PDB file of C-alpha atoms in Angstrom:
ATOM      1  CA  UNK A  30      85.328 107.765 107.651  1.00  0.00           C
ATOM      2  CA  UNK A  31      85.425 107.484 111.642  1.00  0.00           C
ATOM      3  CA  UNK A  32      84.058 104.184 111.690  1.00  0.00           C
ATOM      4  CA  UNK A  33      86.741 103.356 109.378  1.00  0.00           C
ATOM      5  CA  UNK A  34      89.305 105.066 110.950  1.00  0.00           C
ATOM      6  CA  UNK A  35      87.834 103.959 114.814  1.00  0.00           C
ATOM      7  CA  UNK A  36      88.347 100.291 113.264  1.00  0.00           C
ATOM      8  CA  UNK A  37      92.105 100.376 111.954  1.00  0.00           C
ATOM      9  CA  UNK A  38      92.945 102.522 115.252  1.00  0.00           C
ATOM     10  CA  UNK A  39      91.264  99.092 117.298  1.00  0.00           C
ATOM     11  CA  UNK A  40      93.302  96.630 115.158  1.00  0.00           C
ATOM     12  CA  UNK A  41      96.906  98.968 115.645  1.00  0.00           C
ATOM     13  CA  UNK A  42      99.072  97.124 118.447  1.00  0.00           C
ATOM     14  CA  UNK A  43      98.017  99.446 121.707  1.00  0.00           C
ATOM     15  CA  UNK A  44      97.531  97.057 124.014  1.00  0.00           C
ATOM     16  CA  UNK A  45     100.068  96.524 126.933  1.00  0.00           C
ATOM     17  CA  UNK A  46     101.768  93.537 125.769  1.00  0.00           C
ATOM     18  CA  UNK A  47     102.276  95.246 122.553  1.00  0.00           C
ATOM     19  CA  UNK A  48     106.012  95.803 121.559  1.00  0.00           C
ATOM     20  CA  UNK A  49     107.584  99.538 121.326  1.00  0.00           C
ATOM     21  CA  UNK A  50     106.943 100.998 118.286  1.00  0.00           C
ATOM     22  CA  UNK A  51     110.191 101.077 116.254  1.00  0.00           C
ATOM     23  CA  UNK A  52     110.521 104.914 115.040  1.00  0.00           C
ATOM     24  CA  UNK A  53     111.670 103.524 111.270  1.00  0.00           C
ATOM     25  CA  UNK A  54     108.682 101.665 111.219  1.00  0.00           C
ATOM     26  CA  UNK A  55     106.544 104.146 112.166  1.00  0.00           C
ATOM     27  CA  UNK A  56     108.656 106.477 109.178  1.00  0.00           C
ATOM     28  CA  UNK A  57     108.304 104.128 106.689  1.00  0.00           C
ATOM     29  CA  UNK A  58     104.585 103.472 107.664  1.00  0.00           C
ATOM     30  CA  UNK A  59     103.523 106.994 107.708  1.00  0.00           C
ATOM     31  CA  UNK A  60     105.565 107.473 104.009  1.00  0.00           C
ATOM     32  CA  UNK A  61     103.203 104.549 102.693  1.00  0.00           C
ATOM     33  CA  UNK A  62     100.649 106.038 103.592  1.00  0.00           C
ATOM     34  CA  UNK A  63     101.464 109.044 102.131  1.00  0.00           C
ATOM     35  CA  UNK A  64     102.681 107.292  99.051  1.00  0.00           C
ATOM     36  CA  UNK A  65      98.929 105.598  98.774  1.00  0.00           C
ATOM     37  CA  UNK A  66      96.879 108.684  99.121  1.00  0.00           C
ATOM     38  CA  UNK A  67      99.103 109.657  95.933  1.00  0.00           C
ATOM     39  CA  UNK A  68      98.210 106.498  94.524  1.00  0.00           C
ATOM     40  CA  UNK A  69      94.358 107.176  95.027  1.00  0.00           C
ATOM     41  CA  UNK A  70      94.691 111.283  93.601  1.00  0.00           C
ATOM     42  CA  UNK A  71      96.544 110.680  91.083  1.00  0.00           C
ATOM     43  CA  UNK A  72      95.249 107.116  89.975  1.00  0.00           C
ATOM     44  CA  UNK A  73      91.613 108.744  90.042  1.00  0.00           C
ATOM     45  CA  UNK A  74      93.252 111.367  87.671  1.00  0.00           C
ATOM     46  CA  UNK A  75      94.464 108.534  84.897  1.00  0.00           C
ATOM     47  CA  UNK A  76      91.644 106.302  85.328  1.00  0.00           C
ATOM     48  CA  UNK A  77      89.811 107.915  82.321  1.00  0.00           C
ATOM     49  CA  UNK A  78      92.650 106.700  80.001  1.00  0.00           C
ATOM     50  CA  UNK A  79      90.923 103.904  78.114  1.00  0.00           C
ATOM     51  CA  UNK A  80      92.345 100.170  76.804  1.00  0.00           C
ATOM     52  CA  UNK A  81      94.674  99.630  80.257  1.00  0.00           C
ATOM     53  CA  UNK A  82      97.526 101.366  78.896  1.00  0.00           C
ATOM     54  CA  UNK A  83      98.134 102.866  82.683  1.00  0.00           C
ATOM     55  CA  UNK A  84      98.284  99.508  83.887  1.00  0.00           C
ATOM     56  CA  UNK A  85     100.468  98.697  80.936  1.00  0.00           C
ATOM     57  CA  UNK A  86     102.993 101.383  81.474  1.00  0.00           C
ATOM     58  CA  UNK A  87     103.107 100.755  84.898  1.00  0.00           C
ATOM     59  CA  UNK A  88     104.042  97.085  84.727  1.00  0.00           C
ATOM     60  CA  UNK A  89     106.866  97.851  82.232  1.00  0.00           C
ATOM     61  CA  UNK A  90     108.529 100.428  84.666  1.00  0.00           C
ATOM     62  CA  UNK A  91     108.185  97.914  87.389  1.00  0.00           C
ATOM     63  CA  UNK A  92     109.719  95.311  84.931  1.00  0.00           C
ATOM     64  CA  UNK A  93     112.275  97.470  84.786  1.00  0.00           C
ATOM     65  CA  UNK A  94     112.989  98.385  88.291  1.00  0.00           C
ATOM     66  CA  UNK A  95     113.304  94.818  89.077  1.00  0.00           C
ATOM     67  CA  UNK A  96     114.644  92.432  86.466  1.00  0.00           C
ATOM     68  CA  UNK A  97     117.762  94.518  86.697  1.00  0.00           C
ATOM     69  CA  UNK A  98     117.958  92.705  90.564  1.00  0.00           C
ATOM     70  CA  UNK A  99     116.718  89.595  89.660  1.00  0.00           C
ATOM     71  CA  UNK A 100     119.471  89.144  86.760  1.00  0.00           C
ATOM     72  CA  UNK A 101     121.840  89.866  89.266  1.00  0.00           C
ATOM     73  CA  UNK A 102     120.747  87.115  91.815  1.00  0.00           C
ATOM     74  CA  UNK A 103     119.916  84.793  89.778  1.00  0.00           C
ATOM     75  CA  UNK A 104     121.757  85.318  86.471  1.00  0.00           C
ATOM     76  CA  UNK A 105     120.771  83.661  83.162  1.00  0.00           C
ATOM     77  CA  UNK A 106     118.609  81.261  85.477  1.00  0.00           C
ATOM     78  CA  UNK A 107     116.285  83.871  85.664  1.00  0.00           C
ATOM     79  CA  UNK A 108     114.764  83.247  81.733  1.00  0.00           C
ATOM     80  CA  UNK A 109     114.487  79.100  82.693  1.00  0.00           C
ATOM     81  CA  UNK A 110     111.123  78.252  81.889  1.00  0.00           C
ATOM     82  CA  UNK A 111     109.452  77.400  85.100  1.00  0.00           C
ATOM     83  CA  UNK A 112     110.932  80.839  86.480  1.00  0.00           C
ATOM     84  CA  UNK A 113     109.895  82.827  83.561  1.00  0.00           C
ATOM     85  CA  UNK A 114     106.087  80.572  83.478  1.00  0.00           C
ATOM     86  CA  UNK A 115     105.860  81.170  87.845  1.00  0.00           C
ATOM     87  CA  UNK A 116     106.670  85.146  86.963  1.00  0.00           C
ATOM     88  CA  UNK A 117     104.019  85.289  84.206  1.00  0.00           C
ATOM     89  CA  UNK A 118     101.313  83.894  87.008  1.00  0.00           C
ATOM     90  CA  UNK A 119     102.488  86.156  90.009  1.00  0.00           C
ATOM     91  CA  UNK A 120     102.596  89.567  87.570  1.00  0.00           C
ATOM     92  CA  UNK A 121      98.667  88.234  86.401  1.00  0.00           C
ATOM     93  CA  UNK A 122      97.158  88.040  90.062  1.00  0.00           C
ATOM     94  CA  UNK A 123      98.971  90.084  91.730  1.00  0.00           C
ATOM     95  CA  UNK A 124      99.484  93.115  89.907  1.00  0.00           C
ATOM     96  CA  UNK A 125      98.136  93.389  86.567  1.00  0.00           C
ATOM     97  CA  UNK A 126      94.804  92.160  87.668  1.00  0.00           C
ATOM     98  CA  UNK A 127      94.587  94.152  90.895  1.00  0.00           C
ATOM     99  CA  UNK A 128      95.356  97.031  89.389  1.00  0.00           C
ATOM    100  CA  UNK A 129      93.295  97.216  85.829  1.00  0.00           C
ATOM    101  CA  UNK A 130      90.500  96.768  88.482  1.00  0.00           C
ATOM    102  CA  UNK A 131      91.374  99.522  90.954  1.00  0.00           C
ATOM    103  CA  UNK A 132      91.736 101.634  87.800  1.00  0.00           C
ATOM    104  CA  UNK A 133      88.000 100.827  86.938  1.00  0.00           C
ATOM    105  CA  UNK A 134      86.882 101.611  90.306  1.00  0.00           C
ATOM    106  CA  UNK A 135      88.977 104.599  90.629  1.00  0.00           C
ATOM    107  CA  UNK A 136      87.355 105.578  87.330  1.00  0.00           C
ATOM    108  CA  UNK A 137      83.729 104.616  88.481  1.00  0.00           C
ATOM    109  CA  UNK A 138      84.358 106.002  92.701  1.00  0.00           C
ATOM    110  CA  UNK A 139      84.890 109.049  94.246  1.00  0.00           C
ATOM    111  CA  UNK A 140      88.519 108.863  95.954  1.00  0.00           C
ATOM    112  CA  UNK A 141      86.820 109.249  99.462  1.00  0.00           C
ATOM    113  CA  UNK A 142      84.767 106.541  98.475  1.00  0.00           C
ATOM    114  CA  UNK A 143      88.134 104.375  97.307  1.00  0.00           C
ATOM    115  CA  UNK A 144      89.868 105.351 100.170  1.00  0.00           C
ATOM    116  CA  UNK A 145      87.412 104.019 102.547  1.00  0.00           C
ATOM    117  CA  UNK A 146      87.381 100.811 100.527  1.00  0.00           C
ATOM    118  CA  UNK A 147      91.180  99.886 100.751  1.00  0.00           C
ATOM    119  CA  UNK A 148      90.868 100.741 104.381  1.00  0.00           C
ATOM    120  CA  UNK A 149      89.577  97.382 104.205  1.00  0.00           C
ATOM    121  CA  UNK A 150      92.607  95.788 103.502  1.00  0.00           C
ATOM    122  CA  UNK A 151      93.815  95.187 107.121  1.00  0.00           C
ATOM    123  CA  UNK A 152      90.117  93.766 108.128  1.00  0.00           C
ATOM    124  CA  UNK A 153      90.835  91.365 105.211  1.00  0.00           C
ATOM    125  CA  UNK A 154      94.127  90.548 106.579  1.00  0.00           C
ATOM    126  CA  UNK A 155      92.682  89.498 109.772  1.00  0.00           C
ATOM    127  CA  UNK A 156      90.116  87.422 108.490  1.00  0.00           C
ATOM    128  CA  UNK A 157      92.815  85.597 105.965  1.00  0.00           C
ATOM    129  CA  UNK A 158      94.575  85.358 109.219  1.00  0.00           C
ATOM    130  CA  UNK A 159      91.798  83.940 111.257  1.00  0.00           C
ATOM    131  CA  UNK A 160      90.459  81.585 108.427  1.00  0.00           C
ATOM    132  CA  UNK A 161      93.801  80.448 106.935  1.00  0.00           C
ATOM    133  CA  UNK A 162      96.202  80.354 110.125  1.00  0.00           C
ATOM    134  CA  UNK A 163      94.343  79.815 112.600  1.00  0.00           C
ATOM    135  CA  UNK A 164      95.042  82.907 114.376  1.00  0.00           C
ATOM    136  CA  UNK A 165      92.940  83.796 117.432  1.00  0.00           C
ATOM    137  CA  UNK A 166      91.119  86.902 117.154  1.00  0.00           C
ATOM    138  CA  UNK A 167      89.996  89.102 120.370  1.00  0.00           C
ATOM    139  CA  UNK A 168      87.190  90.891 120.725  1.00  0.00           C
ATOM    140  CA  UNK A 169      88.315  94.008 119.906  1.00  0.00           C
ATOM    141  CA  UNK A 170      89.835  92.774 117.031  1.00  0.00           C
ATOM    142  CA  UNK A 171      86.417  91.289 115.847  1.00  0.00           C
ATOM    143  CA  UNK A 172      84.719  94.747 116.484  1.00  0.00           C
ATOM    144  CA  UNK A 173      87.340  96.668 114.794  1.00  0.00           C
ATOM    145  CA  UNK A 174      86.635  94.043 111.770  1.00  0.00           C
ATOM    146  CA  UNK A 175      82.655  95.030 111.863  1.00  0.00           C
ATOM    147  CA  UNK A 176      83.765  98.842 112.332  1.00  0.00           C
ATOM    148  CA  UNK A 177      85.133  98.536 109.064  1.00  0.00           C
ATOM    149  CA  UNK A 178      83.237  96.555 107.513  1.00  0.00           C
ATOM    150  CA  UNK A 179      80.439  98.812 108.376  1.00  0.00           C
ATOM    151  CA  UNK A 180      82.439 101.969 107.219  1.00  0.00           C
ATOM    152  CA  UNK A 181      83.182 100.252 103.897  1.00  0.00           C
ATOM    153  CA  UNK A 182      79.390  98.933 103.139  1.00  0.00           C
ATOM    154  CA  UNK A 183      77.604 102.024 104.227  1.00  0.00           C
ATOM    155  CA  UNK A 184      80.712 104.354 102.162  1.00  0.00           C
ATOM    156  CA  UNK A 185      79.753 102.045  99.105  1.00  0.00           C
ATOM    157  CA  UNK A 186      76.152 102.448  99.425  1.00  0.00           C
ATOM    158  CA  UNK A 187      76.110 106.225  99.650  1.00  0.00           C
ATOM    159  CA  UNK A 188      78.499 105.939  96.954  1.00  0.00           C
ATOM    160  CA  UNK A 189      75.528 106.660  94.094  1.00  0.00           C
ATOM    161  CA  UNK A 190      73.961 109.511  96.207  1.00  0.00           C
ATOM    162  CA  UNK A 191      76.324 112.303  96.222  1.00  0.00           C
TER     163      UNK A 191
END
């Protein structure tokens, strides 16, 4: 957990050239957080359900929450076919498969164990970043990477003995 936590402190913008932190942001980041850790509890807690039907459930709510907007920006133009074929493909990788397998892991892990795992998330960022755009990484950066990657290989191979 502290290498994990030593890592994502090393990639947070501290440095001196780094911009005031804006005290929204720093509401809204701290209420994602908390709204994650709920994720993990109670996730862990429906994870036994069998067949997906969490997953299920929780795609029709968010079907709900946001068709509602999207009728009203984009009207019947919404239900064209390349629209409707584009939204099939973005709800399939990045949310129904995602999550049916965070609900296996959360089913197979203990939530300290999935916890430390997403920490990994901004690591991966910053390697997409590095890889993709080109970004240059310092070398804090690359040691707050191998922090977390440590924390997140050594979390999932202790995973089996406890």
């Amino acid at each position: 957990v502290a290498c994990a936590a030593g890592g994502l402190w090393l990639l947070a913008p501290t440095t001196k050239n780094a911009v005031a932190l804006d005290p929204v942001g720093v509401a809204a980041a701290l209420a994602a957080a908390f709204c994650w850790a709920m994720y993990i509890v109670f996730g862990k807690r429906v994870s036994t359900i069998k067949g997906g039907h969490v997953v299920s459930w929780g795609m029709l709510v968010a079907a709900l929450c946001t068709v509602p907007v999207g009728l009203a920006q984009a009207g019947p133009a919404l239900f064209s076919a390349p629209v409707l074929l584009g939204g099939l493909v973005v709800a399939v990788l990045s949310s129904i498969l995602p999550y049916s397998l965070e609900m296996m892991a959360l089913s197979r892990l203990p939530r300290r164990v999935f916890g430390i795992l997403v920490s990994a998330g901004p690591a991966v960022g910053a390697l997409a970043g590095f890889f993709v755009l080109g970004e240059v990484l310092t070398t804090v950066q690359w040691l707050a990477i191998g922090l977390i990657v440590l924390a997140t290989g050594g979390s999932a191979a202790t995973a089996g003995r406890r």
